[in-house]
mmCIF file of C-alpha atoms and ligand atoms in Angstrom:
data_model
loop_
_atom_site.group_PDB
_atom_site.id
_atom_site.type_symbol
_atom_site.label_atom_id
_atom_site.label_comp_id
_atom_site.label_asym_id
_atom_site.label_seq_id
_atom_site.Cartn_x
_atom_site.Cartn_y
_atom_site.Cartn_z
ATOM 1 C CA MET A 1 21.659 5.565 -34.253
ATOM 2 C CA LYS A 2 18.299 6.126 -32.551
ATOM 3 C CA THR A 3 17.951 8.700 -29.794
ATOM 4 C CA TYR A 4 15.714 8.269 -26.738
ATOM 5 C CA ALA A 5 14.942 9.988 -23.449
ATOM 6 C CA VAL A 6 13.961 8.220 -20.265
ATOM 7 C CA ARG A 7 12.692 9.591 -16.947
ATOM 8 C CA GLY A 8 13.262 8.614 -13.346
ATOM 9 C CA ALA A 9 12.778 10.020 -9.843
ATOM 10 C CA ILE A 10 13.565 9.124 -6.260
ATOM 11 C CA THR A 11 12.987 10.646 -2.830
ATOM 12 C CA VAL A 12 15.582 11.278 -0.126
ATOM 13 C CA LYS A 13 14.890 10.990 3.615
ATOM 14 C CA GLU A 14 17.212 13.770 4.812
ATOM 15 C CA ASN A 15 18.831 16.776 3.167
ATOM 16 C CA ASN A 16 22.410 15.614 3.586
ATOM 17 C CA ARG A 17 25.242 14.898 1.167
ATOM 18 C CA GLU A 18 25.418 11.122 1.828
ATOM 19 C CA GLN A 19 21.676 10.635 1.269
ATOM 20 C CA ILE A 20 21.608 12.686 -1.935
ATOM 21 C CA LEU A 21 24.567 10.809 -3.399
ATOM 22 C CA MET A 22 23.335 7.390 -2.273
ATOM 23 C CA GLN A 23 19.816 7.876 -3.638
ATOM 24 C CA THR A 24 20.998 9.386 -6.927
ATOM 25 C CA ARG A 25 23.416 6.511 -7.419
ATOM 26 C CA PHE A 26 20.618 4.039 -6.697
ATOM 27 C CA LEU A 27 18.276 5.808 -9.118
ATOM 28 C CA LEU A 28 20.837 5.844 -11.949
ATOM 29 C CA GLU A 29 21.781 2.209 -11.371
ATOM 30 C CA GLU A 30 18.142 1.094 -11.375
ATOM 31 C CA LEU A 31 17.369 3.115 -14.490
ATOM 32 C CA MET A 32 20.370 1.644 -16.319
ATOM 33 C CA LYS A 33 19.737 -1.913 -15.085
ATOM 34 C CA LYS A 34 16.045 -1.851 -15.976
ATOM 35 C CA ASN A 35 16.761 -0.555 -19.485
ATOM 36 C CA ALA A 36 20.094 -2.262 -20.167
ATOM 37 C CA ILE A 37 21.765 1.123 -20.631
ATOM 38 C CA LYS A 38 25.582 1.239 -20.645
ATOM 39 C CA ILE A 39 27.592 4.366 -19.851
ATOM 40 C CA GLN A 40 28.656 4.668 -23.517
ATOM 41 C CA ASP A 41 24.942 4.791 -24.564
ATOM 42 C CA ILE A 42 24.311 8.001 -22.569
ATOM 43 C CA ILE A 43 24.301 11.351 -24.404
ATOM 44 C CA SER A 44 23.499 13.668 -21.469
ATOM 45 C CA ILE A 45 21.613 13.804 -18.169
ATOM 46 C CA ILE A 46 19.523 16.581 -16.636
ATOM 47 C CA PHE A 47 18.966 16.353 -12.880
ATOM 48 C CA THR A 48 16.529 18.409 -10.877
ATOM 49 C CA ALA A 49 16.229 18.546 -7.102
ATOM 50 C CA THR A 50 13.467 20.123 -5.053
ATOM 51 C CA SER A 51 14.472 23.302 -3.218
ATOM 52 C CA ASP A 52 14.700 21.462 0.115
ATOM 53 C CA LEU A 53 17.741 19.500 -1.152
ATOM 54 C CA ASN A 54 20.755 21.796 -1.236
ATOM 55 C CA THR A 55 23.663 19.949 0.373
ATOM 56 C CA GLU A 56 25.096 18.356 -2.810
ATOM 57 C CA TYR A 57 24.680 18.232 -6.593
ATOM 58 C CA PRO A 58 23.127 14.932 -7.721
ATOM 59 C CA ALA A 59 25.514 14.983 -10.706
ATOM 60 C CA VAL A 60 28.399 14.214 -8.339
ATOM 61 C CA ALA A 61 26.945 10.700 -7.928
ATOM 62 C CA ALA A 62 26.949 10.266 -11.722
ATOM 63 C CA ARG A 63 30.610 11.309 -11.911
ATOM 64 C CA GLU A 64 31.400 8.835 -9.138
ATOM 65 C CA LEU A 65 29.759 6.101 -11.224
ATOM 66 C CA GLY A 66 32.273 6.814 -13.987
ATOM 67 C CA MET A 67 30.229 9.212 -16.158
ATOM 68 C CA THR A 68 33.210 11.511 -16.413
ATOM 69 C CA SER A 69 32.788 12.776 -19.974
ATOM 70 C CA ILE A 70 28.962 12.899 -20.209
ATOM 71 C CA PRO A 71 27.423 16.420 -20.164
ATOM 72 C CA LEU A 72 25.430 16.735 -16.911
ATOM 73 C CA ILE A 73 23.491 19.606 -15.408
ATOM 74 C CA CYS A 74 21.632 20.113 -12.129
ATOM 75 C CA CYS A 75 18.645 22.470 -11.850
ATOM 76 C CA GLN A 76 16.142 23.308 -9.172
ATOM 77 C CA GLU A 77 12.670 21.826 -9.688
ATOM 78 C CA MET A 78 9.744 24.279 -9.668
ATOM 79 C CA ASN A 79 8.551 24.797 -6.103
ATOM 80 C CA VAL A 80 4.864 24.095 -6.725
ATOM 81 C CA VAL A 81 2.605 24.368 -3.672
ATOM 82 C CA GLY A 82 1.787 20.941 -2.191
ATOM 83 C CA SER A 83 4.226 19.046 -4.401
ATOM 84 C CA LEU A 84 6.386 16.100 -3.395
ATOM 85 C CA SER A 85 9.311 17.159 -1.201
ATOM 86 C CA LYS A 86 12.949 15.979 -1.102
ATOM 87 C CA CYS A 87 12.775 14.592 -4.623
ATOM 88 C CA ILE A 88 15.501 14.114 -7.244
ATOM 89 C CA ARG A 89 14.354 13.787 -10.845
ATOM 90 C CA VAL A 90 16.398 12.686 -13.793
ATOM 91 C CA LEU A 91 15.960 12.991 -17.563
ATOM 92 C CA MET A 92 18.500 10.834 -19.390
ATOM 93 C CA HIS A 93 19.159 11.011 -23.135
ATOM 94 C CA VAL A 94 20.521 7.850 -24.683
ATOM 95 C CA GLN A 95 21.250 6.415 -28.103
ATOM 96 C CA PHE A 96 21.218 2.871 -29.421
ATOM 97 C CA SER A 97 21.791 1.274 -32.783
ATOM 98 C CA GLU A 98 18.596 -0.746 -32.419
ATOM 99 C CA GLU A 99 14.947 0.126 -31.570
ATOM 100 C CA ARG A 100 14.130 0.103 -27.867
ATOM 101 C CA ILE A 101 11.168 0.690 -25.541
ATOM 102 C CA LEU A 102 12.447 2.323 -22.369
ATOM 103 C CA THR A 103 10.842 2.052 -18.933
ATOM 104 C CA PRO A 104 10.905 4.983 -16.489
ATOM 105 C CA VAL A 105 11.839 4.309 -12.873
ATOM 106 C CA TYR A 106 10.058 5.987 -9.927
ATOM 107 C CA LEU A 107 11.436 4.900 -6.566
ATOM 108 C CA GLY A 108 10.470 5.493 -2.942
ATOM 109 C CA LYS A 109 7.762 8.105 -2.485
ATOM 110 C CA ALA A 110 8.472 9.357 -6.003
ATOM 111 C CA ALA A 111 6.120 6.553 -7.057
ATOM 112 C CA ILE A 112 3.344 9.035 -6.264
ATOM 113 C CA LEU A 113 4.430 11.054 -9.335
ATOM 114 C CA ARG A 114 3.450 8.228 -11.692
ATOM 115 C CA PRO A 115 1.442 5.535 -9.879
ATOM 116 C CA ASP A 116 0.387 4.304 -13.303
ATOM 117 C CA LEU A 117 4.013 3.391 -14.071
ATOM 118 C CA ALA A 118 5.480 2.693 -10.650
ATOM 119 C CA ASN A 119 4.501 0.292 -7.906
ATOM 120 C CA LEU A 120 2.977 2.627 -5.323
ATOM 121 C CA THR A 121 1.788 0.693 -2.275
ATOM 122 C CA VAL A 122 0.122 2.151 0.794
ATOM 123 C CA ALA A 123 -0.481 -0.201 3.734
ATOM 124 C CA ILE A 124 -3.193 0.731 6.221
ATOM 125 C CA ASP A 125 -3.558 -1.485 9.266
ATOM 126 C CA GLY A 126 -5.547 -1.097 12.430
ATOM 127 C CA PRO A 127 -8.348 -2.520 14.548
ATOM 128 C CA ALA A 128 -12.003 -2.860 13.503
ATOM 129 C CA GLY A 129 -13.879 0.427 13.214
ATOM 130 C CA ALA A 130 -10.811 2.685 13.031
ATOM 131 C CA GLY A 131 -12.006 3.992 9.654
ATOM 132 C CA LYS A 132 -9.506 2.059 7.533
ATOM 133 C CA SER A 133 -11.780 1.150 4.663
ATOM 134 C CA THR A 134 -13.373 4.602 4.312
ATOM 135 C CA VAL A 135 -9.984 6.295 4.470
ATOM 136 C CA ALA A 136 -8.354 3.759 2.155
ATOM 137 C CA LYS A 137 -11.123 4.102 -0.446
ATOM 138 C CA LEU A 138 -10.908 7.902 -0.483
ATOM 139 C CA LEU A 139 -7.138 7.841 -0.578
ATOM 140 C CA ALA A 140 -7.113 5.388 -3.482
ATOM 141 C CA LYS A 141 -9.504 7.657 -5.360
ATOM 142 C CA LYS A 142 -7.341 10.701 -4.674
ATOM 143 C CA LEU A 143 -4.184 8.943 -5.843
ATOM 144 C CA ASN A 144 -6.048 7.317 -8.723
ATOM 145 C CA ILE A 145 -4.954 3.824 -7.760
ATOM 146 C CA MET A 146 -6.684 0.604 -6.755
ATOM 147 C CA TYR A 147 -8.147 -0.143 -3.316
ATOM 148 C CA LEU A 148 -7.898 -3.626 -1.860
ATOM 149 C CA ASP A 149 -9.892 -4.500 1.274
ATOM 150 C CA THR A 150 -8.194 -7.666 2.543
ATOM 151 C CA GLY A 151 -10.717 -8.061 5.376
ATOM 152 C CA ALA A 152 -13.317 -8.879 2.701
ATOM 153 C CA MET A 153 -11.238 -11.895 1.683
ATOM 154 C CA TYR A 154 -11.204 -13.242 5.262
ATOM 155 C CA ARG A 155 -14.916 -12.516 5.432
ATOM 156 C CA ALA A 156 -15.514 -14.532 2.237
ATOM 157 C CA MET A 157 -13.560 -17.449 3.694
ATOM 158 C CA GLY A 158 -15.536 -17.193 6.948
ATOM 159 C CA LEU A 159 -18.789 -17.247 4.967
ATOM 160 C CA LYS A 160 -17.679 -20.314 3.064
ATOM 161 C CA VAL A 161 -17.102 -22.234 6.306
ATOM 162 C CA ILE A 162 -20.493 -21.196 7.721
ATOM 163 C CA GLU A 163 -22.293 -22.130 4.509
ATOM 164 C CA ASN A 164 -20.671 -25.543 4.691
ATOM 165 C CA GLY A 165 -21.978 -26.024 8.198
ATOM 166 C CA GLY A 166 -18.519 -25.748 9.771
ATOM 167 C CA ASP A 167 -17.120 -23.897 12.759
ATOM 168 C CA PRO A 168 -14.801 -21.068 11.546
ATOM 169 C CA SER A 169 -12.656 -21.399 14.679
ATOM 170 C CA ASN A 170 -12.049 -25.114 14.131
ATOM 171 C CA ARG A 171 -9.113 -25.676 11.792
ATOM 172 C CA ASP A 172 -10.366 -29.210 10.999
ATOM 173 C CA ASP A 173 -13.521 -27.666 9.522
ATOM 174 C CA VAL A 174 -11.648 -24.908 7.669
ATOM 175 C CA ILE A 175 -8.509 -26.451 6.178
ATOM 176 C CA PRO A 176 -10.256 -29.132 4.043
ATOM 177 C CA LEU A 177 -12.232 -26.341 2.341
ATOM 178 C CA LEU A 178 -9.240 -24.186 1.483
ATOM 179 C CA GLU A 179 -8.022 -25.796 -1.707
ATOM 180 C CA SER A 180 -11.393 -25.813 -3.430
ATOM 181 C CA THR A 181 -12.213 -22.212 -2.384
ATOM 182 C CA ASP A 182 -11.859 -19.470 -4.952
ATOM 183 C CA ILE A 183 -11.814 -15.914 -3.556
ATOM 184 C CA ALA A 184 -11.478 -13.029 -5.999
ATOM 185 C CA VAL A 185 -11.923 -9.269 -5.849
ATOM 186 C CA ARG A 186 -12.603 -6.810 -8.663
ATOM 187 C CA PRO A 187 -12.438 -3.031 -8.248
ATOM 188 C CA ASN A 188 -15.739 -1.204 -8.829
ATOM 189 C CA ASN A 189 -16.945 2.407 -8.519
ATOM 190 C CA THR A 190 -17.621 2.195 -4.788
ATOM 191 C CA GLY A 191 -14.744 -0.057 -3.747
ATOM 192 C CA GLN A 192 -14.661 -3.692 -4.731
ATOM 193 C CA THR A 193 -16.874 -6.623 -5.620
ATOM 194 C CA VAL A 194 -16.043 -9.823 -3.749
ATOM 195 C CA TYR A 195 -16.556 -13.236 -5.322
ATOM 196 C CA LEU A 196 -16.687 -16.518 -3.469
ATOM 197 C CA ASP A 197 -16.424 -19.436 -5.875
ATOM 198 C CA GLY A 198 -17.613 -17.129 -8.644
ATOM 199 C CA ARG A 199 -20.655 -15.795 -6.693
ATOM 200 C CA ASP A 200 -20.969 -12.123 -5.731
ATOM 201 C CA VAL A 201 -20.947 -12.042 -1.903
ATOM 202 C CA THR A 202 -20.099 -8.338 -1.471
ATOM 203 C CA ASP A 203 -23.158 -7.558 0.679
ATOM 204 C CA LYS A 204 -23.537 -10.912 2.356
ATOM 205 C CA ILE A 205 -20.111 -10.751 4.018
ATOM 206 C CA ARG A 206 -20.981 -7.543 5.938
ATOM 207 C CA SER A 207 -23.144 -9.093 8.656
ATOM 208 C CA SER A 208 -21.771 -9.371 12.198
ATOM 209 C CA TYR A 209 -21.794 -13.194 12.252
ATOM 210 C CA VAL A 210 -19.483 -13.088 9.232
ATOM 211 C CA SER A 211 -17.244 -10.509 11.016
ATOM 212 C CA LYS A 212 -16.720 -12.982 13.824
ATOM 213 C CA ALA A 213 -16.169 -15.857 11.380
ATOM 214 C CA ALA A 214 -13.573 -13.766 9.468
ATOM 215 C CA SER A 215 -11.692 -13.029 12.657
ATOM 216 C CA ASP A 216 -11.739 -16.758 13.538
ATOM 217 C CA VAL A 217 -10.529 -18.078 10.162
ATOM 218 C CA GLY A 218 -7.877 -15.325 10.265
ATOM 219 C CA THR A 219 -6.189 -17.085 13.184
ATOM 220 C CA ILE A 220 -5.446 -20.142 11.017
ATOM 221 C CA PRO A 221 -1.992 -19.863 9.354
ATOM 222 C CA GLU A 222 -2.994 -21.916 6.286
ATOM 223 C CA VAL A 223 -5.825 -19.465 5.548
ATOM 224 C CA ARG A 224 -3.505 -16.482 5.947
ATOM 225 C CA LYS A 225 -0.865 -18.009 3.656
ATOM 226 C CA LYS A 226 -3.386 -18.570 0.884
ATOM 227 C CA LEU A 227 -4.939 -15.090 1.131
ATOM 228 C CA VAL A 228 -1.598 -13.282 1.564
ATOM 229 C CA ARG A 229 -0.323 -14.939 -1.618
ATOM 230 C CA ILE A 230 -3.322 -13.567 -3.564
ATOM 231 C CA GLN A 231 -2.851 -10.097 -1.999
ATOM 232 C CA GLN A 232 0.856 -10.002 -2.888
ATOM 233 C CA GLN A 233 0.146 -11.094 -6.462
ATOM 234 C CA ILE A 234 -2.297 -8.199 -6.861
ATOM 235 C CA ALA A 235 0.175 -5.725 -5.294
ATOM 236 C CA ASN A 236 2.902 -6.844 -7.713
ATOM 237 C CA LYS A 237 0.707 -5.877 -10.643
ATOM 238 C CA PHE A 238 -1.020 -2.674 -9.486
ATOM 239 C CA SER A 239 -0.352 0.464 -7.473
ATOM 240 C CA LEU A 240 -2.778 0.242 -4.580
ATOM 241 C CA VAL A 241 -3.968 1.135 -1.102
ATOM 242 C CA MET A 242 -4.412 -2.079 0.903
ATOM 243 C CA ASP A 243 -6.077 -2.226 4.289
ATOM 244 C CA GLY A 244 -6.127 -5.003 6.870
ATOM 245 C CA ARG A 245 -4.365 -6.187 10.015
ATOM 246 C CA ASP A 246 -0.985 -7.467 8.799
ATOM 247 C CA ILE A 247 -0.329 -5.468 5.630
ATOM 248 C CA GLY A 248 2.638 -3.417 6.877
ATOM 249 C CA THR A 249 4.094 -6.240 8.967
ATOM 250 C CA TYR A 250 3.619 -9.153 6.645
ATOM 251 C CA VAL A 251 1.912 -8.669 3.269
ATOM 252 C CA LEU A 252 3.795 -5.559 2.049
ATOM 253 C CA PRO A 253 6.960 -5.228 4.160
ATOM 254 C CA TYR A 254 8.376 -2.761 1.584
ATOM 255 C CA ALA A 255 5.248 -0.605 1.165
ATOM 256 C CA THR A 256 5.864 2.972 0.011
ATOM 257 C CA LEU A 257 4.007 4.190 3.104
ATOM 258 C CA LYS A 258 2.665 2.340 6.139
ATOM 259 C CA VAL A 259 -0.056 3.734 8.368
ATOM 260 C CA PHE A 260 -1.439 2.256 11.576
ATOM 261 C CA LEU A 261 -4.877 3.766 12.012
ATOM 262 C CA THR A 262 -6.574 3.451 15.361
ATOM 263 C CA ALA A 263 -9.209 5.061 17.614
ATOM 264 C CA SER A 264 -10.512 4.382 21.115
ATOM 265 C CA PRO A 265 -12.689 1.233 21.416
ATOM 266 C CA GLU A 266 -15.668 3.419 22.450
ATOM 267 C CA GLU A 267 -15.324 5.651 19.384
ATOM 268 C CA ARG A 268 -14.920 2.648 17.074
ATOM 269 C CA ALA A 269 -17.984 0.989 18.621
ATOM 270 C CA ARG A 270 -19.955 4.235 18.271
ATOM 271 C CA ARG A 271 -19.126 4.388 14.533
ATOM 272 C CA ARG A 272 -20.026 0.737 13.972
ATOM 273 C CA TRP A 273 -23.260 1.154 15.977
ATOM 274 C CA LYS A 274 -24.307 4.198 13.916
ATOM 275 C CA GLU A 275 -23.525 2.322 10.714
ATOM 276 C CA LEU A 276 -25.657 -0.646 11.819
ATOM 277 C CA LEU A 277 -28.554 1.645 12.847
ATOM 278 C CA GLY A 278 -28.276 3.340 9.455
ATOM 279 C CA ARG A 279 -28.712 -0.078 7.834
ATOM 280 C CA GLY A 280 -31.860 -0.657 9.883
ATOM 281 C CA CYS A 281 -30.333 -3.114 12.384
ATOM 282 C CA THR A 282 -31.602 -2.730 15.942
ATOM 283 C CA VAL A 283 -28.658 -3.426 18.153
ATOM 284 C CA ASP A 284 -27.570 -1.904 21.438
ATOM 285 C CA PHE A 285 -24.330 0.012 21.844
ATOM 286 C CA LYS A 286 -22.972 -2.227 24.625
ATOM 287 C CA THR A 287 -23.206 -5.336 22.422
ATOM 288 C CA VAL A 288 -21.334 -3.598 19.601
ATOM 289 C CA LEU A 289 -18.630 -2.424 22.022
ATOM 290 C CA GLN A 290 -18.275 -5.926 23.432
ATOM 291 C CA GLU A 291 -17.946 -7.384 19.908
ATOM 292 C CA ILE A 292 -15.269 -4.824 19.021
ATOM 293 C CA ILE A 293 -13.279 -5.625 22.187
ATOM 294 C CA GLU A 294 -13.514 -9.365 21.533
ATOM 295 C CA ARG A 295 -12.474 -8.987 17.901
ATOM 296 C CA ASP A 296 -9.509 -6.760 18.905
ATOM 297 C CA ALA A 297 -8.352 -9.462 21.318
ATOM 298 C CA ASN A 298 -8.817 -12.226 18.740
ATOM 299 C CA ASP A 299 -6.916 -10.296 16.029
ATOM 300 C CA SER A 300 -4.105 -9.091 18.318
ATOM 301 C CA ASN A 301 -3.473 -12.236 20.322
ATOM 302 C CA ARG A 302 -3.280 -14.817 17.563
ATOM 303 C CA THR A 303 0.213 -16.281 17.265
ATOM 304 C CA TYR A 304 0.525 -16.062 13.466
ATOM 305 C CA ALA A 305 0.667 -12.544 11.905
ATOM 306 C CA PRO A 306 -1.225 -10.755 14.693
ATOM 307 C CA LEU A 307 -2.542 -7.209 14.425
ATOM 308 C CA ARG A 308 0.490 -5.079 15.257
ATOM 309 C CA LYS A 309 1.908 -1.708 14.206
ATOM 310 C CA ALA A 310 4.914 -2.188 11.913
ATOM 311 C CA ASP A 311 8.025 -0.485 13.319
ATOM 312 C CA ASP A 312 8.165 1.846 10.315
ATOM 313 C CA ALA A 313 4.417 2.621 10.235
ATOM 314 C CA VAL A 314 3.079 6.054 11.133
ATOM 315 C CA LEU A 315 0.490 5.951 13.926
ATOM 316 C CA ILE A 316 -2.675 7.981 13.330
ATOM 317 C CA ASP A 317 -5.330 8.155 16.022
ATOM 318 C CA SER A 318 -8.624 9.035 14.355
ATOM 319 C CA THR A 319 -10.663 9.367 17.594
ATOM 320 C CA ASN A 320 -11.120 13.118 17.227
ATOM 321 C CA LYS A 321 -10.473 13.446 13.500
ATOM 322 C CA SER A 322 -12.739 13.518 10.505
ATOM 323 C CA ILE A 323 -12.192 11.159 7.582
ATOM 324 C CA GLU A 324 -11.013 14.105 5.437
ATOM 325 C CA GLN A 325 -8.454 15.093 8.078
ATOM 326 C CA VAL A 326 -7.021 11.574 8.143
ATOM 327 C CA VAL A 327 -6.900 11.323 4.338
ATOM 328 C CA ASN A 328 -5.170 14.711 4.076
ATOM 329 C CA GLU A 329 -2.687 13.675 6.744
ATOM 330 C CA ILE A 330 -1.796 10.542 4.766
ATOM 331 C CA VAL A 331 -1.452 12.497 1.504
ATOM 332 C CA TYR A 332 0.868 14.884 3.356
ATOM 333 C CA LEU A 333 2.910 11.919 4.613
ATOM 334 C CA MET A 334 3.122 10.582 1.056
ATOM 335 C CA LYS A 335 4.568 13.839 -0.151
ATOM 336 C CA SER A 336 6.929 14.665 2.681
HETATM 337 O O1 LIG B 1 -11.413 -5.263 8.276
HETATM 338 P P1 LIG B 1 -12.580 -6.242 8.522
HETATM 339 O O2 LIG B 1 -13.416 -5.889 9.706
HETATM 340 O O3 LIG B 1 -13.414 -6.449 7.287
HETATM 341 O O4 LIG B 1 -11.867 -7.669 8.810
HETATM 342 C C1 LIG B 1 -12.592 -8.784 9.201
HETATM 343 C C2 LIG B 1 -11.720 -9.723 10.025
HETATM 344 O O5 LIG B 1 -10.748 -10.322 9.166
HETATM 345 C C3 LIG B 1 -10.924 -9.058 11.153
HETATM 346 O O6 LIG B 1 -11.513 -9.250 12.423
HETATM 347 C C4 LIG B 1 -9.612 -9.764 11.147
HETATM 348 C C5 LIG B 1 -9.497 -10.444 9.819
HETATM 349 N N1 LIG B 1 -8.431 -9.858 8.997
HETATM 350 C C6 LIG B 1 -7.165 -10.317 9.163
HETATM 351 O O7 LIG B 1 -6.928 -11.161 10.018
HETATM 352 N N2 LIG B 1 -6.172 -9.836 8.365
HETATM 353 C C7 LIG B 1 -6.412 -8.906 7.443
HETATM 354 N N3 LIG B 1 -5.407 -8.488 6.654
HETATM 355 C C8 LIG B 1 -7.700 -8.377 7.278
HETATM 356 C C9 LIG B 1 -8.710 -8.878 8.091
#
């Protein structure tokens, strides 16, 4: 017989008996299903719970699953400052007659413990200029996971239509181009490189005429379906922070954490204006504010997948907050 150990973890919303038993049961079932473990394969299980979970022993859930004669023990996890709260961890020892490779299971916010092994997904939605991309980039770096800027994909599509002499708001100009358009993103040190039909368009898509074109092509359902499919395929493979307009509502309905990041239109326009001045563009504040208001209306009033806060998203208003404050707030939300 060959002996193995496999790890798992899950988070619990509330410190109550029902939640602890339900989540522990779910964790054990997932761990066993994923690794084809039968009750008779299990030698012993060690459970730990963080000190904020004290209304039931996780081992009771294992007994209820029929593990009546397996040695089990429950311990308290070390209470390390800033660590994930309301978390149940499991270390299961098993034996098989054949060789096996076992896969650990990290569920709910416990994915933050091992984003390299689990599918940790953070959805950040909000209007233009709310600070999504800066926050998302920093957060991804902090969590050591990928960052995906979905707006860049709509921008690339908008650019394609313009370069073909079309009107990005006219579906008859856009739809015929869709099938032959290849949009790809690759992570790099500062965020991501965006390719349109194999050409690097990372800088080109940042101009304000492309912003408007992106918002226009984003109202066309066929465009959204194509780009959402690519975004979901990436999210199935990698732990990531994804920002956009419809991530929490549509692209990642089961994201580990959803944030709706906003700020007043004036503050968002002020940030965009400063950024444009910094890039040497001479533009007046009023024009930038007007563009922001128009883009908000375009993104929020479209019928298909409009910009909207998901019911289970946490609202953060960044008007009077620094980027660091927002990032720290999200990390806190991830861990609590
Ligand atoms: O985030 P951004 O400014 O780069 O996005 C450009 C435009 O693309 C934005 O006005 C709306 C559209 N968009 C969208 O419709 N859905 C997304 N998930 C991301 C962007």
